[in-house]
Amino acid sequence: MARRTDSLALIAAVVIGNGIAHIGTSTMPLQVGALMDLGLNGREAGLFGFFQIGALALSMIALAPFIHRARSVTVAMIGATLALGAHMLMYFMPGSFALLLVFAALAGTGYGLVFAATITGGSTAANPDRVYAIGNGGAVAYVVALMFVMPLASIHLGRMGAFLAVALAIFITMPMMLAFRARTELPAIHAGGLLRQPAILALMLMWAGYSLGTGALWSFAERIAKGLEIAPTTTATILSLSALCGIAGTVVAAWLGGRAPRVASMIFGLIGTGVSCLLMGFATGAVMFAIGVLTYWIFYMYQYSVFLGVAAAIDPSGRAGTMGGGWERFAFAIGAPIGGLVADFGSYSMLGILGFLSCVLTIPLCMPLVARRLATTQPTPA
């Protein structure tokens, strides 16, 4: 059952839930940079990203079949507590590389629980396209603020200070997710019948393909800047401000929610994200790098909101969105070590090409199935 109105408390909960859930992926360049400064090579840093983001993805995929029966507030608070504790352990007990991977997996599992609860809670909105878009926009501002703090924490608290900053950010903001307590009961739908539908499987493939190449590229954005001899402070400013510009993408998605055809919106977002990957991978200086990161965030945040809206249109229970988010994060996790291999043995331009192809190759194969299913669904209220 969808809500008749979308309260500010629900929107705030979606903002914070999205913000916390995306800390691991959005700040991965800073985490990778800190770990490589400690002596890890590209493959090891990429493996750290794989464990953190892979655990996020697997926890969401595991929850998807029955997430509609769980209380979103309980899932969200357990996940936030788990992620908070894991980052505290990373700071106070860095230990061996193997132990670091264990902590990364714990943090990723926590992020996955928060993400699943946020997607499910938002799917019951009167206009999920709009609520997801607003939530994603607010989450960008949340992550940007954290990205400004993390380098300062590393300066004053040591190289691992960035991880302590993450823990404190979660602790301060997680009470906002208590608003998920007001979530209406979701419908019970047989999992097998939903997951066997060609349109949903096609959507999963597009979502995962879109994330694999972009994850490989984004995880090493900070290293691309370093290779271009861009000053670290300039790099931090570019990454933070460009991420903030991603709000523009969510504003467009929020405005188009319920107005523009979803198929056209998806094609536009996928191609735009792919082109931004080429700009970043083939950057020759600070200006071109900044333009690439800027367009990447605008299109990435736009397309992500569109994906969530399409999933909610196909499956109002929120399970398709949870499953899609899980596969998307799993593909992103796979992209991190792939990016490490390409960074060590190839070039950053190859990462740009990979990002472009991963965004566009699934369009001719999968879009017709998704479009056919969307044509049979009721439009979302404006």
Coordinates of C-alpha atoms in Angstrom, one line a residue:
M1 CA 0.0 0.0 0.0
A2 CA 1.5 3.4 -1.0
R3 CA 1.3 6.4 1.2
R4 CA -1.3 9.1 0.5
T5 CA 1.2 11.8 1.5
D6 CA 5.0 11.9 1.9
S7 CA 6.0 13.3 5.2
L8 CA 9.1 15.4 5.8
A9 CA 10.2 12.8 8.4
L10 CA 10.0 10.1 5.8
I11 CA 12.0 12.2 3.3
A12 CA 14.6 13.0 5.9
A13 CA 14.9 9.3 6.8
V14 CA 15.5 8.5 3.1
V15 CA 18.1 11.2 2.9
I16 CA 20.1 10.0 5.9
G17 CA 19.6 6.3 5.0
N18 CA 20.9 6.9 1.5
G19 CA 23.7 9.0 2.8
I20 CA 24.9 6.4 5.2
A21 CA 24.4 3.6 2.7
H22 CA 26.6 5.3 0.2
I23 CA 29.5 6.3 2.5
G24 CA 31.5 3.3 1.5
T25 CA 31.1 3.6 -2.2
S26 CA 31.2 7.4 -2.5
T27 CA 34.2 7.9 -0.2
M28 CA 36.1 4.9 -1.6
P29 CA 38.7 7.1 -3.4
L30 CA 39.6 8.6 -0.1
Q31 CA 39.7 5.3 1.6
V32 CA 41.8 3.7 -1.2
G33 CA 44.1 6.7 -1.1
A34 CA 44.6 6.4 2.6
L35 CA 45.3 2.7 2.5
M36 CA 47.8 3.1 -0.4
D37 CA 49.6 5.8 1.5
L38 CA 50.0 3.2 4.3
G39 CA 51.8 0.9 1.8
L40 CA 49.0 -1.1 0.1
N41 CA 49.3 -1.6 -3.6
G42 CA 46.5 -1.1 -6.1
R43 CA 45.4 -4.8 -6.0
E44 CA 45.2 -4.8 -2.2
A45 CA 43.3 -1.5 -2.0
G46 CA 41.0 -2.8 -4.7
L47 CA 40.4 -6.0 -2.6
F48 CA 39.5 -3.9 0.4
G49 CA 36.9 -2.1 -1.8
F50 CA 35.6 -5.5 -3.0
F51 CA 35.1 -6.8 0.5
Q52 CA 33.4 -3.7 1.8
I53 CA 31.1 -3.2 -1.2
G54 CA 30.7 -6.9 -1.9
A55 CA 29.4 -7.5 1.6
L56 CA 27.0 -4.6 1.1
A57 CA 25.7 -6.1 -2.1
L58 CA 25.4 -9.7 -0.8
S59 CA 23.5 -8.6 2.3
M60 CA 21.0 -6.7 0.2
I61 CA 20.6 -9.7 -2.2
A62 CA 20.1 -12.0 0.8
L63 CA 17.4 -9.7 2.3
A64 CA 15.5 -9.0 -0.9
P65 CA 13.2 -12.1 -0.9
F66 CA 11.7 -11.2 2.5
I67 CA 12.6 -7.5 3.1
H68 CA 8.9 -6.6 2.7
R69 CA 8.2 -8.5 6.0
A70 CA 10.9 -6.7 8.1
R71 CA 10.5 -3.5 10.0
S72 CA 12.5 -0.9 8.2
V73 CA 13.5 1.0 11.3
T74 CA 14.9 -2.2 13.0
V75 CA 16.9 -3.1 9.9
A76 CA 18.2 0.4 9.5
M77 CA 19.4 0.8 13.1
I78 CA 21.1 -2.6 13.2
G79 CA 22.9 -1.8 10.0
A80 CA 24.0 1.7 11.1
T81 CA 25.4 0.3 14.4
L82 CA 27.3 -2.5 12.6
A83 CA 28.9 0.0 10.1
L84 CA 29.7 2.4 12.9
G85 CA 31.4 -0.3 15.0
A86 CA 33.4 -1.6 12.0
H87 CA 34.9 1.8 11.2
M88 CA 35.8 2.3 14.8
L89 CA 37.6 -1.0 14.7
M90 CA 39.4 0.1 11.5
Y91 CA 40.7 3.1 13.4
F92 CA 41.6 1.6 16.8
M93 CA 42.6 -1.9 15.6
P94 CA 44.0 -1.7 12.1
G95 CA 46.0 -4.9 12.6
S96 CA 46.9 -7.1 9.6
F97 CA 45.6 -6.8 6.1
A98 CA 43.4 -9.9 6.7
L99 CA 41.8 -8.2 9.7
L100 CA 41.2 -5.1 7.7
L101 CA 39.3 -7.1 5.2
V102 CA 37.1 -8.6 8.0
F103 CA 36.3 -5.1 9.2
A104 CA 35.6 -4.0 5.6
A105 CA 33.1 -6.8 5.2
L106 CA 31.4 -5.9 8.5
A107 CA 31.0 -2.3 7.4
G108 CA 29.7 -3.3 4.1
T109 CA 27.1 -5.6 5.7
G110 CA 25.9 -2.7 7.8
Y111 CA 25.7 -0.4 4.8
G112 CA 23.7 -3.1 3.0
L113 CA 21.1 -3.3 5.8
V114 CA 20.7 0.4 5.9
F115 CA 20.3 0.6 2.1
A116 CA 17.7 -2.2 2.0
A117 CA 15.7 -0.5 4.8
T118 CA 15.9 2.8 2.9
I119 CA 14.8 1.4 -0.4
T120 CA 11.9 -0.5 1.2
G121 CA 10.8 2.5 3.2
G122 CA 10.9 4.8 0.2
S123 CA 9.0 2.4 -2.1
T124 CA 5.8 3.1 -0.2
A125 CA 5.8 6.8 -0.9
A126 CA 3.0 8.4 -2.9
N127 CA 5.6 9.3 -5.5
P128 CA 8.6 7.1 -5.1
D129 CA 10.5 8.6 -8.1
R130 CA 10.4 12.0 -6.4
V131 CA 11.1 10.8 -2.9
Y132 CA 14.1 8.7 -4.1
A133 CA 15.4 11.6 -6.1
I134 CA 15.1 14.1 -3.2
G135 CA 16.6 11.5 -0.9
N136 CA 19.5 10.9 -3.2
G137 CA 20.1 14.6 -3.6
G138 CA 20.2 15.1 0.2
A139 CA 22.5 12.1 0.5
V140 CA 25.0 13.7 -1.9
A141 CA 25.2 16.8 0.4
Y142 CA 25.7 14.4 3.3
V143 CA 28.5 12.6 1.6
V144 CA 30.1 15.8 0.3
A145 CA 30.2 17.2 3.9
L146 CA 31.9 14.0 5.0
M147 CA 34.4 14.1 2.1
F148 CA 35.5 17.6 3.3
V149 CA 35.9 16.3 6.9
M150 CA 37.8 13.0 6.1
P151 CA 41.0 14.7 4.8
L152 CA 41.1 17.0 7.8
A153 CA 40.6 14.0 10.1
S154 CA 43.5 12.2 8.4
I155 CA 45.7 15.3 9.0
H156 CA 44.9 15.6 12.7
L157 CA 44.2 12.0 13.6
G158 CA 46.6 10.1 11.4
R159 CA 46.1 8.4 8.1
M160 CA 43.3 6.2 9.4
G161 CA 41.5 9.3 10.9
A162 CA 39.2 9.3 7.9
F163 CA 37.7 6.0 9.1
L164 CA 37.0 7.5 12.5
A165 CA 35.3 10.5 10.8
V166 CA 32.9 8.0 9.1
A167 CA 32.0 6.4 12.4
L168 CA 31.2 9.7 14.0
A169 CA 29.1 10.8 11.1
I170 CA 27.0 7.7 11.3
F171 CA 26.6 8.1 15.1
I172 CA 25.4 11.6 14.8
T173 CA 22.9 11.1 12.0
M174 CA 21.5 7.6 12.5
P175 CA 18.6 8.7 14.8
M176 CA 16.9 10.4 11.9
M177 CA 16.1 6.9 10.5
L178 CA 13.7 6.3 13.4
A179 CA 11.1 7.9 11.1
F180 CA 11.0 4.6 9.2
R181 CA 8.9 3.4 12.2
A182 CA 5.8 4.9 10.4
R183 CA 6.2 2.7 7.3
T184 CA 3.0 1.2 6.1
E185 CA 2.8 -2.6 5.7
L186 CA 4.1 -3.8 2.4
P187 CA 2.2 -6.4 0.3
A188 CA 3.3 -10.0 0.4
I189 CA 4.3 -11.3 -3.1
H190 CA 5.8 -14.7 -3.8
A191 CA 9.5 -14.2 -4.4
G192 CA 9.9 -16.8 -7.1
G193 CA 7.1 -15.3 -9.2
L194 CA 8.7 -11.8 -9.0
L195 CA 12.3 -12.8 -9.7
R196 CA 11.4 -15.0 -12.7
Q197 CA 10.0 -12.1 -14.6
P198 CA 12.1 -11.2 -17.7
A199 CA 11.6 -7.4 -17.2
I200 CA 13.0 -7.5 -13.6
L201 CA 16.0 -9.7 -14.7
A202 CA 16.7 -7.3 -17.5
L203 CA 16.6 -4.4 -15.1
M204 CA 19.0 -6.2 -12.8
L205 CA 21.4 -6.7 -15.7
M206 CA 21.3 -3.1 -16.8
W207 CA 21.7 -1.9 -13.2
A208 CA 24.7 -4.2 -12.6
G209 CA 26.4 -3.4 -16.0
Y210 CA 26.0 0.3 -15.4
S211 CA 27.8 0.0 -12.0
L212 CA 30.6 -2.4 -12.9
G213 CA 32.6 -0.1 -15.1
T214 CA 31.8 3.1 -13.2
G215 CA 32.9 1.4 -10.0
A216 CA 36.2 0.4 -11.5
L217 CA 36.8 4.0 -12.6
W218 CA 35.5 5.9 -9.6
S219 CA 37.5 3.8 -7.1
F220 CA 40.7 5.1 -8.6
A221 CA 39.6 8.7 -9.3
E222 CA 42.0 10.0 -6.7
R223 CA 44.8 8.0 -8.3
I224 CA 43.9 9.5 -11.7
A225 CA 44.3 13.0 -10.2
K226 CA 47.6 12.1 -8.6
G227 CA 48.9 10.7 -12.0
L228 CA 48.0 14.1 -13.5
E229 CA 50.0 15.8 -10.7
I230 CA 47.0 17.6 -9.4
A231 CA 47.6 18.9 -5.8
P232 CA 45.9 16.8 -3.1
T233 CA 43.9 19.7 -1.8
T234 CA 42.7 20.5 -5.3
T235 CA 41.7 16.9 -5.8
A236 CA 39.7 16.9 -2.6
T237 CA 38.0 20.1 -3.7
I238 CA 37.2 18.7 -7.1
L239 CA 35.8 15.4 -5.8
S240 CA 33.7 17.1 -3.1
L241 CA 32.3 20.0 -5.2
S242 CA 31.7 17.7 -8.2
A243 CA 29.8 15.3 -5.9
L244 CA 27.8 18.3 -4.6
C245 CA 26.9 19.0 -8.3
G246 CA 25.3 15.6 -8.4
I247 CA 22.4 17.2 -6.6
A248 CA 21.6 18.8 -10.0
G249 CA 21.0 15.3 -11.4
T250 CA 18.6 14.4 -8.6
V251 CA 16.8 17.7 -9.0
V252 CA 16.2 16.9 -12.7
A253 CA 15.1 13.3 -11.8
A254 CA 12.7 14.6 -9.1
W255 CA 11.2 17.1 -11.6
L256 CA 10.8 14.5 -14.3
G257 CA 9.3 11.9 -11.9
G258 CA 5.8 11.1 -13.1
R259 CA 6.2 13.4 -16.1
A260 CA 8.8 12.1 -18.6
P261 CA 8.7 8.6 -20.1
R262 CA 10.9 6.3 -18.0
V263 CA 12.5 4.6 -21.0
A264 CA 13.8 7.8 -22.5
S265 CA 15.0 8.9 -19.1
M266 CA 17.0 5.7 -18.7
I267 CA 18.6 5.9 -22.1
F268 CA 19.6 9.5 -21.5
G269 CA 21.1 8.7 -18.1
L270 CA 23.0 5.7 -19.3
I271 CA 24.6 7.3 -22.3
G272 CA 25.5 10.5 -20.3
T273 CA 27.2 8.5 -17.5
G274 CA 29.2 6.5 -20.1
V275 CA 30.4 9.7 -21.8
S276 CA 31.5 11.1 -18.4
C277 CA 33.6 8.0 -17.9
L278 CA 35.4 8.7 -21.1
L279 CA 36.1 12.3 -20.0
M280 CA 37.5 11.2 -16.7
G281 CA 39.6 8.3 -18.1
F282 CA 41.1 10.4 -20.9
A283 CA 41.7 13.5 -18.8
T284 CA 44.9 15.4 -19.5
G285 CA 44.8 18.0 -16.8
A286 CA 42.9 19.4 -13.9
V287 CA 40.2 21.1 -16.0
M288 CA 39.3 18.1 -18.0
F289 CA 39.5 15.9 -14.9
A290 CA 37.1 18.3 -13.1
I291 CA 34.7 18.3 -16.0
G292 CA 34.7 14.5 -16.1
V293 CA 34.0 14.1 -12.4
L294 CA 31.4 16.9 -12.6
T295 CA 29.4 15.2 -15.4
Y296 CA 29.9 11.8 -13.8
W297 CA 28.2 12.8 -10.6
I298 CA 25.4 14.6 -12.4
F299 CA 24.5 11.7 -14.6
Y300 CA 25.2 9.0 -12.0
M301 CA 22.9 10.5 -9.4
Y302 CA 20.3 11.2 -12.1
Q303 CA 20.4 7.6 -13.4
Y304 CA 20.4 6.1 -10.0
S305 CA 17.2 7.9 -9.1
V306 CA 15.6 6.7 -12.3
F307 CA 16.6 3.1 -11.7
L308 CA 15.0 3.2 -8.2
G309 CA 11.8 4.8 -9.6
V310 CA 11.6 2.1 -12.4
A311 CA 12.0 -0.7 -9.8
A312 CA 9.3 0.8 -7.6
A313 CA 7.0 1.1 -10.6
I314 CA 7.5 -2.6 -11.5
D315 CA 7.4 -3.8 -7.9
P316 CA 5.8 -1.6 -5.2
S317 CA 6.8 -4.0 -2.5
G318 CA 10.4 -2.6 -2.7
R319 CA 12.0 -6.0 -3.3
A320 CA 13.0 -5.3 -6.9
G321 CA 14.6 -2.1 -5.7
T322 CA 16.5 -3.9 -3.0
M323 CA 17.6 -6.7 -5.3
G324 CA 18.7 -4.2 -8.0
G325 CA 20.6 -2.1 -5.4
G326 CA 22.3 -5.3 -4.2
W327 CA 23.4 -6.4 -7.7
E328 CA 24.4 -2.8 -8.5
R329 CA 26.6 -2.7 -5.5
F330 CA 28.0 -6.2 -6.1
A331 CA 29.0 -5.1 -9.7
F332 CA 30.6 -2.0 -8.2
A333 CA 32.5 -4.2 -5.8
I334 CA 33.7 -6.4 -8.7
G335 CA 34.7 -3.2 -10.4
A336 CA 37.1 -2.2 -7.6
P337 CA 39.6 -5.0 -8.0
I338 CA 39.2 -4.9 -11.8
G339 CA 40.1 -1.2 -11.6
G340 CA 43.1 -2.2 -9.5
L341 CA 44.3 -4.7 -12.2
V342 CA 43.8 -2.1 -14.9
A343 CA 45.6 0.6 -12.9
D344 CA 48.6 -1.7 -12.2
F345 CA 48.9 -3.3 -15.7
G346 CA 47.0 -1.0 -18.0
S347 CA 46.0 2.6 -18.1
Y348 CA 43.3 4.9 -16.8
S349 CA 42.0 5.6 -20.3
M350 CA 41.2 1.8 -20.4
L351 CA 39.1 2.3 -17.3
G352 CA 37.3 5.1 -19.1
I353 CA 36.4 2.9 -22.0
L354 CA 35.3 0.1 -19.6
G355 CA 33.0 2.6 -17.9
F356 CA 31.4 3.7 -21.2
L357 CA 30.8 0.2 -22.5
S358 CA 29.3 -1.1 -19.3
C359 CA 26.7 1.7 -19.4
V360 CA 25.6 1.3 -23.0
L361 CA 26.0 -2.3 -24.1
T362 CA 23.0 -3.5 -22.2
I363 CA 20.6 -1.0 -23.7
P364 CA 19.7 -2.8 -27.0
L365 CA 19.4 -6.2 -25.2
C366 CA 17.5 -5.3 -22.0
M367 CA 15.6 -2.0 -22.6
P368 CA 12.8 -3.6 -24.8
L369 CA 11.9 -6.0 -22.0
V370 CA 11.8 -3.2 -19.4
A371 CA 9.9 -0.9 -21.7
R372 CA 7.2 -3.6 -22.3
R373 CA 6.7 -4.1 -18.6
L374 CA 6.5 -0.4 -17.8
A375 CA 3.9 0.0 -20.5
T376 CA 1.6 -2.2 -18.5
T377 CA 2.1 -0.4 -15.1
Q378 CA 0.1 2.5 -13.8
P379 CA 1.9 5.9 -13.9
T380 CA 3.2 7.3 -10.7
P381 CA 1.2 10.2 -9.3
A382 CA 2.7 13.6 -10.1

